[in-house]
Coordinates of C-alpha atoms (C1' of nucleotides) in Angstrom, one line a residue:
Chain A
X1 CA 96.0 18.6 55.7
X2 CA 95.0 15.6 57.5
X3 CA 96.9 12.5 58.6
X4 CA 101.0 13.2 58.1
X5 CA 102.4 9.7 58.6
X6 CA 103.3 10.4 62.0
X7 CA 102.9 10.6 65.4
X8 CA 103.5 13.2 67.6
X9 CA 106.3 12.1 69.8
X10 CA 104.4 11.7 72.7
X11 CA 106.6 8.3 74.1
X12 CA 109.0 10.8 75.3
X13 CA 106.5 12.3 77.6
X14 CA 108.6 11.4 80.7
X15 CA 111.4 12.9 79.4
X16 CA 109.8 15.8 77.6
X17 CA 107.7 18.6 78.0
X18 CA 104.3 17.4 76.8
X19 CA 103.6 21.5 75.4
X20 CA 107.0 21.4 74.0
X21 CA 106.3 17.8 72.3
X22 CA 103.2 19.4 70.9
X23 CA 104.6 22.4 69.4
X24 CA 107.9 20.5 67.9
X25 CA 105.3 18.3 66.2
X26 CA 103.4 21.4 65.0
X27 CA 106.2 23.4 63.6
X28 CA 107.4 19.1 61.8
X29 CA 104.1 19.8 60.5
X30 CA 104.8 23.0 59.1
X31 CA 107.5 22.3 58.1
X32 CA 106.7 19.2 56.1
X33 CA 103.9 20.7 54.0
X34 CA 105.7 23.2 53.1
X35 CA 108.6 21.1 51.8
X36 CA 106.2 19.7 49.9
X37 CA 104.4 23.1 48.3
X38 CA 107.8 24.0 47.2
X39 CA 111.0 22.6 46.7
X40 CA 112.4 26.2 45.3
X41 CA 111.7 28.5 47.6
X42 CA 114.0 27.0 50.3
X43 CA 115.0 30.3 51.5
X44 CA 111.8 31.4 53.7
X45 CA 111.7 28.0 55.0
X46 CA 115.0 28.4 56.1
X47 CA 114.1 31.5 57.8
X48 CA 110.4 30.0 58.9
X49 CA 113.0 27.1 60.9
X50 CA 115.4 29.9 62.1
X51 CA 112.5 31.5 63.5
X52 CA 110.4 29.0 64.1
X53 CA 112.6 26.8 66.5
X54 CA 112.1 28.7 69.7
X55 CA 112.2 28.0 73.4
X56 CA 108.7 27.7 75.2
X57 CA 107.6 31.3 75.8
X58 CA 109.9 32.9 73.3
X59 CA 109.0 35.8 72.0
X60 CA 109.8 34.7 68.3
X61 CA 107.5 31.6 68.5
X62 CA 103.5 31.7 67.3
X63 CA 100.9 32.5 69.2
X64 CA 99.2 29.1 68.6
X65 CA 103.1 27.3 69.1
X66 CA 103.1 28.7 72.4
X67 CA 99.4 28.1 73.5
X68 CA 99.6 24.5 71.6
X69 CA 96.1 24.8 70.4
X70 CA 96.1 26.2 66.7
X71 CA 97.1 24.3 63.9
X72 CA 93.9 22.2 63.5
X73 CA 91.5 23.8 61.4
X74 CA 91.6 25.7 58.7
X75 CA 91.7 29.0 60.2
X76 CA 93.4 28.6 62.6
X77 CA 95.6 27.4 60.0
X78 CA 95.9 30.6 58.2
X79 CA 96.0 32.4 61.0
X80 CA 99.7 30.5 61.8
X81 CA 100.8 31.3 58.3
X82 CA 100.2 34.7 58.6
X83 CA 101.9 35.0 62.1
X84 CA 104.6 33.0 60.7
X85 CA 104.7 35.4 57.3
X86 CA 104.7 38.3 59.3
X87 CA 107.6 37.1 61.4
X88 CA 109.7 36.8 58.2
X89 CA 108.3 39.9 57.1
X90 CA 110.1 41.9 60.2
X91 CA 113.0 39.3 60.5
X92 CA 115.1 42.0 59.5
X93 CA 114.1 44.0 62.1
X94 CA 115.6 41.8 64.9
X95 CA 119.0 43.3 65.4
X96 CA 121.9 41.0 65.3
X97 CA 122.6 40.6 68.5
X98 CA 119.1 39.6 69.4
X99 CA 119.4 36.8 66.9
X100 CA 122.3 35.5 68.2
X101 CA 121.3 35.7 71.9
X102 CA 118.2 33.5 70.7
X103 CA 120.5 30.7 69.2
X104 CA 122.9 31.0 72.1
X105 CA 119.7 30.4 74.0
X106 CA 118.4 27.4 71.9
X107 CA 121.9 25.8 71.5
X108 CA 122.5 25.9 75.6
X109 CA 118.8 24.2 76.1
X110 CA 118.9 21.7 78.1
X111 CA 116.6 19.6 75.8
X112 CA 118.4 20.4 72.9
X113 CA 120.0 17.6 72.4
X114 CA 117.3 14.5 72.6
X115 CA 114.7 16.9 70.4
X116 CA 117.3 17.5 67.9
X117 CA 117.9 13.5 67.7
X118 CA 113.8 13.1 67.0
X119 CA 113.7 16.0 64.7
X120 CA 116.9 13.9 63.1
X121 CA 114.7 10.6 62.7
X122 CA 111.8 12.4 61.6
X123 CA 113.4 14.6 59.1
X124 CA 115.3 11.1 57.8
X125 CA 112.0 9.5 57.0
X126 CA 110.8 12.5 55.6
X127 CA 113.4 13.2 53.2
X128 CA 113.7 9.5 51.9
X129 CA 109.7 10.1 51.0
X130 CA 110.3 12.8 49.0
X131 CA 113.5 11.3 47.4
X132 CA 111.6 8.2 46.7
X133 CA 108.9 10.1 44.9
X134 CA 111.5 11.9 42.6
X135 CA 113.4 9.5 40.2
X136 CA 116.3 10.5 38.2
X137 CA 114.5 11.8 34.7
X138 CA 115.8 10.7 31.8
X139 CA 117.6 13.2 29.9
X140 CA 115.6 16.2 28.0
X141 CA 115.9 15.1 24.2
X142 CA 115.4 19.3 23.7
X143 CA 118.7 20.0 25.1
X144 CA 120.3 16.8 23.6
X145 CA 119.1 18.3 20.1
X146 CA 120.7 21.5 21.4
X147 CA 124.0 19.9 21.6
X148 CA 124.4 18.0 19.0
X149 CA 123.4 20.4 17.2
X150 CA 126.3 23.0 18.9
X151 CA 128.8 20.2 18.2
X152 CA 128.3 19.4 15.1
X153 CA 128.4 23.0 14.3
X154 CA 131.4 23.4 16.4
X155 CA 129.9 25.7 18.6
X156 CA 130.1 23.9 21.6
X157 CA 133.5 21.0 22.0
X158 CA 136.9 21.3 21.1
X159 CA 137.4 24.1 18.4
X160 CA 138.3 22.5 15.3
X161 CA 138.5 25.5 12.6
X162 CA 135.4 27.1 13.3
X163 CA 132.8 25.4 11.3
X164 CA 134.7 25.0 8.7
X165 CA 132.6 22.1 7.6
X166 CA 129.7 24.5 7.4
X167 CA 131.5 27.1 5.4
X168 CA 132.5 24.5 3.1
X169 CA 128.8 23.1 2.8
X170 CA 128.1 27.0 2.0
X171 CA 130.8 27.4 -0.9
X172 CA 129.6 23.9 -2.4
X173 CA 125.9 25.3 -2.3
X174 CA 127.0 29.0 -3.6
X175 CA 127.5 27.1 -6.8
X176 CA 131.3 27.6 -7.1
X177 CA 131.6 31.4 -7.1
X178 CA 135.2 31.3 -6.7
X179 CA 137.4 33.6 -5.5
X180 CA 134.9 35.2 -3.2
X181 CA 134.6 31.6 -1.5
X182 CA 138.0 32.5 0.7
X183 CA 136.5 35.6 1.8
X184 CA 133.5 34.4 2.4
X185 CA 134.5 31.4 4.5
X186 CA 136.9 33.9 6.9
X187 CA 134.1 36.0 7.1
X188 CA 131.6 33.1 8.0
X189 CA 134.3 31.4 10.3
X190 CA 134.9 35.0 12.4
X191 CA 131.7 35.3 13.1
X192 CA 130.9 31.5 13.7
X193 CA 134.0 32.3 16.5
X194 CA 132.3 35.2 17.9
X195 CA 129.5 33.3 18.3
X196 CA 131.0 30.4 20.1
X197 CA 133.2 32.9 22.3
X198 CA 129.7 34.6 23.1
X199 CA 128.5 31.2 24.4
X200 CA 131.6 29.8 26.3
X201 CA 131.5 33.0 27.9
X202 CA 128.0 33.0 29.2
X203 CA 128.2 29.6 29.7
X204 CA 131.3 29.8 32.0
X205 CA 129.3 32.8 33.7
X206 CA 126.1 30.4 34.6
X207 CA 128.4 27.6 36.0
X208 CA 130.2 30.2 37.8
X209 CA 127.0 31.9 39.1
X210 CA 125.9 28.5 39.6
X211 CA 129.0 27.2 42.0
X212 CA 128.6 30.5 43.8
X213 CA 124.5 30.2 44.6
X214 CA 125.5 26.0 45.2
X215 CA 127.7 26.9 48.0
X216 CA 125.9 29.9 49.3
X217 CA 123.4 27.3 49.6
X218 CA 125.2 25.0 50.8
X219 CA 126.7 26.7 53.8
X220 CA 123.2 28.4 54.8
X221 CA 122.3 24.5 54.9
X222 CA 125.3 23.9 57.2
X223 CA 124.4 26.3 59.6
X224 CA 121.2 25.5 59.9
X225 CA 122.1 22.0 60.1
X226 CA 123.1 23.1 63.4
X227 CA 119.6 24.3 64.5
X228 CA 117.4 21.7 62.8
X229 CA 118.3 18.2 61.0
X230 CA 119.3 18.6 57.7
X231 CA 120.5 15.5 56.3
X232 CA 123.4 15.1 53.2
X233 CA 120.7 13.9 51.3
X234 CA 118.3 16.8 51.7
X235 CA 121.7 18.7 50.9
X236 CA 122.3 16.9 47.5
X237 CA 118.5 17.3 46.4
X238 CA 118.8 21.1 47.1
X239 CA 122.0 20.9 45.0
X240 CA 120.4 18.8 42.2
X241 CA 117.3 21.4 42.3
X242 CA 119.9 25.1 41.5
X243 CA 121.6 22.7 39.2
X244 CA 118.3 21.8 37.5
X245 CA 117.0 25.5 37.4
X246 CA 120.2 26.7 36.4
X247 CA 120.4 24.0 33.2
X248 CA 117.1 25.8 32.2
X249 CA 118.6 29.3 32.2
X250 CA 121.6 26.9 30.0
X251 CA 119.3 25.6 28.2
X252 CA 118.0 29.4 26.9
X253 CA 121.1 29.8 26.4
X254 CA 122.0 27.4 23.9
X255 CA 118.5 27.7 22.1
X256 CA 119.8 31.2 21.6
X257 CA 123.1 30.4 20.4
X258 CA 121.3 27.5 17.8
X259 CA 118.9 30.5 16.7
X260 CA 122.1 32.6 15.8
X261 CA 124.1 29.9 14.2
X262 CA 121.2 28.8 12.2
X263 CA 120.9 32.9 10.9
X264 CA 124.2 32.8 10.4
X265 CA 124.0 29.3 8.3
X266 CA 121.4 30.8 6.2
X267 CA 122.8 34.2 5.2
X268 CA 125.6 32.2 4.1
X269 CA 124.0 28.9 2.5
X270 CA 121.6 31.5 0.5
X271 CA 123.1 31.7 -2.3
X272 CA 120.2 34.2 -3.8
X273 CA 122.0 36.7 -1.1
X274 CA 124.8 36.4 -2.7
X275 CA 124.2 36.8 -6.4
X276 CA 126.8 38.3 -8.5
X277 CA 126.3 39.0 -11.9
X278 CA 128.1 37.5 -14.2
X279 CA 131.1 39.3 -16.1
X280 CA 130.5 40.7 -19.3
X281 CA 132.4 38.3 -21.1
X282 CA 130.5 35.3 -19.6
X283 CA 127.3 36.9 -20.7
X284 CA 128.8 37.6 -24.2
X285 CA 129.0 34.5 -24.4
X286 CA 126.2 33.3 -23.3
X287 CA 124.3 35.4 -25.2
X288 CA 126.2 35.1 -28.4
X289 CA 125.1 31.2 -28.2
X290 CA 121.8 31.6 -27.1
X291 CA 121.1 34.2 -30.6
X292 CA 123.5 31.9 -32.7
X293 CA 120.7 29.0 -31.9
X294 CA 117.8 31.0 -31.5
X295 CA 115.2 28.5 -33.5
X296 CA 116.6 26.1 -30.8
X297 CA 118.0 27.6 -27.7
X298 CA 118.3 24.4 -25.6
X299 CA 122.6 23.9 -25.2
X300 CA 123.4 20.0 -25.2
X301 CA 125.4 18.6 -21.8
X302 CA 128.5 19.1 -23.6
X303 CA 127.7 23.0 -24.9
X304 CA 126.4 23.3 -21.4
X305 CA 130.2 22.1 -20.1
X306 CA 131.9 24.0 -22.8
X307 CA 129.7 27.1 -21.9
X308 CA 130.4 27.1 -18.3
X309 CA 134.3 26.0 -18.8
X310 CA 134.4 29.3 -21.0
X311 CA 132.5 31.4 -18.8
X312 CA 134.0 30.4 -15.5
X313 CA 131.1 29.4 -14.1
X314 CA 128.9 26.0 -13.2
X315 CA 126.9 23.8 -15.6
X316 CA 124.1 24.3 -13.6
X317 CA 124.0 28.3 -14.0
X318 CA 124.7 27.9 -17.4
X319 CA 121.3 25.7 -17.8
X320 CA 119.7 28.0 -15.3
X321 CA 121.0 31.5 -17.4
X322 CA 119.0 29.8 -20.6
X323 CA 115.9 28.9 -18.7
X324 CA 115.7 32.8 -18.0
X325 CA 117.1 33.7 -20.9
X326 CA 114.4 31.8 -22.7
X327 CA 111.2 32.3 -20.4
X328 CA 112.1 36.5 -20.2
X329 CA 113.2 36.3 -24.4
X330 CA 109.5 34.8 -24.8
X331 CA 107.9 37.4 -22.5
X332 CA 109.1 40.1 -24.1
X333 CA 110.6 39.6 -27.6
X334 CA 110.4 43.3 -28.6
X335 CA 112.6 44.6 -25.9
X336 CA 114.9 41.5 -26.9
X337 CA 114.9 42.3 -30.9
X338 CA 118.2 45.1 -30.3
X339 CA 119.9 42.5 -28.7
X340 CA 119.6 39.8 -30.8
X341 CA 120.2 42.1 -34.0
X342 CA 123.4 43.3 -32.5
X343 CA 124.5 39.1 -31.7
X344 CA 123.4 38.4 -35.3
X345 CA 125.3 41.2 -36.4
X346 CA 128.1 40.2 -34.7
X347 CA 127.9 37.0 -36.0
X348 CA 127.9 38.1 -39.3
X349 CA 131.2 39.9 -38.8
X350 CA 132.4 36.9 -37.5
X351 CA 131.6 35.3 -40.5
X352 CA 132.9 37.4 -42.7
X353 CA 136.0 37.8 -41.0
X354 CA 136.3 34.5 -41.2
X355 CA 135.6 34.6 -44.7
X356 CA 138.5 37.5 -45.4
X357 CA 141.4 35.6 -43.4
X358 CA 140.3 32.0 -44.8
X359 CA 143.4 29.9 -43.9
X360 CA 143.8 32.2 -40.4
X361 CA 140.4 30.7 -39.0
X362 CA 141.7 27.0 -40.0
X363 CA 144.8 28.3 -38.1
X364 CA 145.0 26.1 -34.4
X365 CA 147.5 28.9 -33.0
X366 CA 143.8 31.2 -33.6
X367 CA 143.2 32.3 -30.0
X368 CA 140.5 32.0 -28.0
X369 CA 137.9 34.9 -27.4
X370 CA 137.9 33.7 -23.5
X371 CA 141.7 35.4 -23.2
X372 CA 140.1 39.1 -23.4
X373 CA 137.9 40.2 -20.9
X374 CA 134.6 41.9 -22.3
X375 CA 136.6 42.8 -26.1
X376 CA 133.6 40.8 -28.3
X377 CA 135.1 43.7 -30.7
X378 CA 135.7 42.9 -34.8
X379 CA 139.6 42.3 -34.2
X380 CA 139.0 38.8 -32.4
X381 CA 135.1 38.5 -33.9
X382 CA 136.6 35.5 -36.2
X383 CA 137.8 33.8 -32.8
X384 CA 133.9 34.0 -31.7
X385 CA 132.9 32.6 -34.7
X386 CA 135.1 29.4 -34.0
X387 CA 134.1 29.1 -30.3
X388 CA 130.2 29.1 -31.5
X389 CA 131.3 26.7 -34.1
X390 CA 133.1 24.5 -31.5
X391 CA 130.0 24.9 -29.3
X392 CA 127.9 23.7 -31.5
X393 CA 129.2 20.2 -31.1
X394 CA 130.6 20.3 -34.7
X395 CA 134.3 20.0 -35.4
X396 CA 135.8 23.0 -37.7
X397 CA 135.7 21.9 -41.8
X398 CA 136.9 24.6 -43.7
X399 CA 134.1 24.2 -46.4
X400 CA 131.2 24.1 -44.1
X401 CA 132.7 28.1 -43.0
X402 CA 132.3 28.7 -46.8
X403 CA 129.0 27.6 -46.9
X404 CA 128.0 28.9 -43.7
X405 CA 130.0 32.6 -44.3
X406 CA 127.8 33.3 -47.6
X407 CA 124.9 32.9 -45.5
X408 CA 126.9 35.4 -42.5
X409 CA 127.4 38.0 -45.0
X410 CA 123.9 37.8 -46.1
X411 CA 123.0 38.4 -42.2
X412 CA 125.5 41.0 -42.2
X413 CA 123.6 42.8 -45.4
X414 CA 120.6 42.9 -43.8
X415 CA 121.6 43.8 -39.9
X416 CA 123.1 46.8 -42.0
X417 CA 119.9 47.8 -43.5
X418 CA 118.2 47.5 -40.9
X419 CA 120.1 49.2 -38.5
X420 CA 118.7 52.5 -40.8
X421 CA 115.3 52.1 -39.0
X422 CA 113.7 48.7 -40.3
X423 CA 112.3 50.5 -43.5
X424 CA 112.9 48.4 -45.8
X425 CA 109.9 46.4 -45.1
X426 CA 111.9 43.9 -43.0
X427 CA 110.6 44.6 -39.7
X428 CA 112.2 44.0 -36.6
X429 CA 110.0 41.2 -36.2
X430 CA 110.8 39.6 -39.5
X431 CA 114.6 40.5 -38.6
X432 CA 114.5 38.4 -35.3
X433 CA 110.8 37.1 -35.4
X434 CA 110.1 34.3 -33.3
X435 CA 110.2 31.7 -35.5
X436 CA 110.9 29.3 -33.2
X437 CA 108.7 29.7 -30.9
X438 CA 105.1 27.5 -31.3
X439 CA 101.7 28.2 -30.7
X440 CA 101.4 27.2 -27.4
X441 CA 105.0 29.3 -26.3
X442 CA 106.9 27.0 -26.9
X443 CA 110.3 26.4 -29.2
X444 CA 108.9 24.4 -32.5
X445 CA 111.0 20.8 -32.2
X446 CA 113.8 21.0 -33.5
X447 CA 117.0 18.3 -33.6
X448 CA 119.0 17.9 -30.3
X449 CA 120.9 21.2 -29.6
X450 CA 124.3 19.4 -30.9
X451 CA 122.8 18.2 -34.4
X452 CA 120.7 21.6 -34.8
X453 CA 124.3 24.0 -36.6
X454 CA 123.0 23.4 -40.1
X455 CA 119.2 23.6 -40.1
X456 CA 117.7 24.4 -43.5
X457 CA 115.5 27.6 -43.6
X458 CA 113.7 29.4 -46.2
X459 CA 115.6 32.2 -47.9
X460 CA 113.4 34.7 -46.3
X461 CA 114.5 33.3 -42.2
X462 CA 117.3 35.5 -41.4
X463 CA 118.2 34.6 -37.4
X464 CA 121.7 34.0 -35.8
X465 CA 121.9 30.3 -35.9
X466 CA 125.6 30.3 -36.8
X467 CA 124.5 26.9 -39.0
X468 CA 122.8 30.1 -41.5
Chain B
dT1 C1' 116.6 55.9 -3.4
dC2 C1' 114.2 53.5 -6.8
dG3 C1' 113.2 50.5 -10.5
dG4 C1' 114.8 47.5 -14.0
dA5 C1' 118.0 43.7 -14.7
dT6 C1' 119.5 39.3 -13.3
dG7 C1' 120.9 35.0 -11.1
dA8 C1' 118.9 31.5 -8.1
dT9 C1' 115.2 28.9 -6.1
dT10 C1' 110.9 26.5 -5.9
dG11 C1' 106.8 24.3 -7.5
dT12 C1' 104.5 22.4 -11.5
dT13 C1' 104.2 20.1 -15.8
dC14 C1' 105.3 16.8 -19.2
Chain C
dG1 C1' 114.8 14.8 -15.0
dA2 C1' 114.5 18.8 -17.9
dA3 C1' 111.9 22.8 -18.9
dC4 C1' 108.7 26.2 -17.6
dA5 C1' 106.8 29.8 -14.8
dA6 C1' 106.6 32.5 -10.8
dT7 C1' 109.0 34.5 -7.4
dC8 C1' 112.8 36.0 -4.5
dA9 C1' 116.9 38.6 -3.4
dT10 C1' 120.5 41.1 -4.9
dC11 C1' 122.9 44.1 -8.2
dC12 C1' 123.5 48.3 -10.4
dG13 C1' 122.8 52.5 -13.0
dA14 C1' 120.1 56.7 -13.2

DNA sequence: TCGGATGATTGTTC
DNA sequence: GAACAATCATCCGA
């Protein structure tokens, strides 16, 4: 309350109705505060106007507009409010006819003309106030985030493969699993697509809803631009308002669609969700090194390489396969000792193999275990023999297999007996025990992995180590 | 369906 | 930076 800014337009006395003066400047003052309660709720304005703007007498108008005394205290106040609420309230009552009877009345008044030229000036100031205290805010640096993020995810902008980029960031962190990468990107890329249909769908909806509600707007403005002043600038700032509630509802919109994307991204990027185990030949492998060099189970770079080449798989799972391998083996070595007796004898048969075809295992032309899939069996044992040797860093010397086949055999003898039950008071323990591993947990030191193939031990140390 | 096995990740230590 | 240790998430056989 208090002083508006304005006077009521009492100059036009002469001309005007001094009661009709009084209530036009009463229902400005309506109007006005309620313009600026709420900039929303335009719609019961609207209708307060409709009704509101009434001939002298008329049956639609306040008690207080047609007495021209309310409207300066407080309750009286509240009083109008409720008159005026109460009128909307049974607004729908008036038939149809009866309305437009009352405009037919208002637009034939003789006056109408002059007052709607002061309610024009009036309303002009009005308006510019209210414009003047709303600047253009700078854009919301949420929704910015929102879209770059949707572009760069290509979401949102022209469609260029469907994230591809993303699907290729996913296959680069998966580590290189191969031929599920394909699948995996389709699969990643369809529903990447789905998602972005989801959202240029909705999206078209809001604009669409948008237009509609704009120009709904729009033309109730128009029409009662015809009753009461309503100035293209009061029009635009109605626009701009829809526009800036529906952005919000947009704005939901595309926080959703980031939420989805980013679920998508990390079911995906996770590789731990997609874990495959490795095949058995890869883990033959493995696990034929890792009991070959079991007083030092630490690969160099190039075994690593050589490891993963022959395995199919990535350096960096090879290094991570003997970090478990080596933490769980320490854990538990009991539940390990079958294992590593059935590498070592392996190894042995390797050896001796080797041993019995002599000139074959010098022979280039030998194949490689890697060509059969899972068949670690005695027929191509000889071939395993030469990949650990390979592995080891060391190049192939015929005498260095004699030396190192005696010592095989000698493995081989005793994987035999004990195979019978450990009686021969060579426990498992002693078969596989953990020589290597220190006081404090830990593998004794021992020579880099690649100089590590010929360690000396006593005559009692049976273990893998292919340099035995 | 459950539990062990296993590959990957993360935080810490050296 | 590599290894360790704990943990997670998934696989897979019973």
């Amino acid at each position: 309350m208090g002083d508006h800014g304005f006077l009521p337009p009492i100059a036009m006395g002469s001309v005007v109705d001094a009661g009709f003066q009084q209530r036009e400047y009463h229902r400005e003052l309506d109007k006005r505060e309620e313009e600026e309660e709420e900039e929303m709720d335009e719609q019961p304005r609207l209708m307060h106007s409709h009704t509101g703007v009434g001939m002298a007498g008329h049956p639609g108008l306040p008690q207080h507009m047609q007495e021209g005394t309310g409207g300066t205290d407080g309750d009286g106040r509240k009083q109008d409010i409720g008159d005026i609420l109460q009128q909307i309230m049974t607004i729908t009552d008036q038939s149809l006819d009866e309305a437009q009877a009352r405009k037919h009345a208002l637009n034939c008044h003789r006056m109408k003309p002059a007052l709607f030229n002061v309610l024009c000036e009036i309303k002009e100031k009005t308006v510019l106030s209210i414009r003047g205290a709303q600047e253009e805010e700078p854009p919301d640096p949420q929704l910015m985030r929102l879209d770059n993020m949707l572009l760069a995810e290509g979401v949102s902008g022209p469609e260029k493969g469907g994230g591809s980029a993303a699907a290729a960031a996913a296959a680069a962190a998966s580590g290189g699993a191969g031929a599920d990468n394909s699948a995996e990107h389709s699969d990643y890329r369809a529903k990447l697509s789905q998602i972005r249909q989801i959202y240029h769908t909705e999206l078209e909806k809001y604009e669409q809803a948008c237009n509609e509600f704009t120009t709904h707007v729009m033309n109730l403005l128009r029409e009662q631009s015809r009753t009461r002043p309503i100035s293209p600038k009061e029009i635009e700032r109605m626009v701009s308002i829809i526009h800036r509630k529906f952005s919000a509802i947009q704005m939901q919109l595309k926080q959703s669609t980031c939420e989805a994307v980013m679920i998508l991204r990390s079911r995906f990027l996770d590789a731990r969700r997609k874990r495959r185990n490795f095949n058995k030949q890869a883990t033959e492998i493995l696990n034929e090194y890792f009991y070959s060099h079991l007083s030092n189970p630490y690969p160099s770079e190039e075994a690593k390489e050589e490891l993963a080449k022959k395995c199919a798989i990535t350096v960096a799972q090879v290094s991570n396969w003997f970090g478990n391998k080596r933490i769980r083996y320490k854990k538990n070595i009991g539940k390990f000792q079958e294992e590593a007796n059935m590498y070592a004898a392996r190894t042995a048969v390797n050896a001796a193999n080797a041993s019995s075809h002599g000139s074959q295992a010098n022979s280039p032309s030998t194949p490689n275990s890697a060509g059969s899939a899972g068949s670690f069996n005695m027929s191509n044992s000889g071939d395993l023999f030469m990949s650990v040797q390979s592995l080891n860093g060391d190049s192939y010397q015929g005498a260095q297999v004699g030396a190192n086949v005696q010592s095989q055999v000698d493995t081989l003898r005793h994987v035999i007996s004990q195979t019978g039950g450990y009686s021969e008071g060579l426990t498992a323990n002693q078969m596989y025990s953990p020589q290597g591993i220190n006081a404090n947990g830990g593998w004794q030191d021992a020579p880099t992995p690649s100089s590590v193939t010929s360690p000396t031990e006593g005559p009692g140390s049976v273990h893998s180590d292919t340099s035995n």
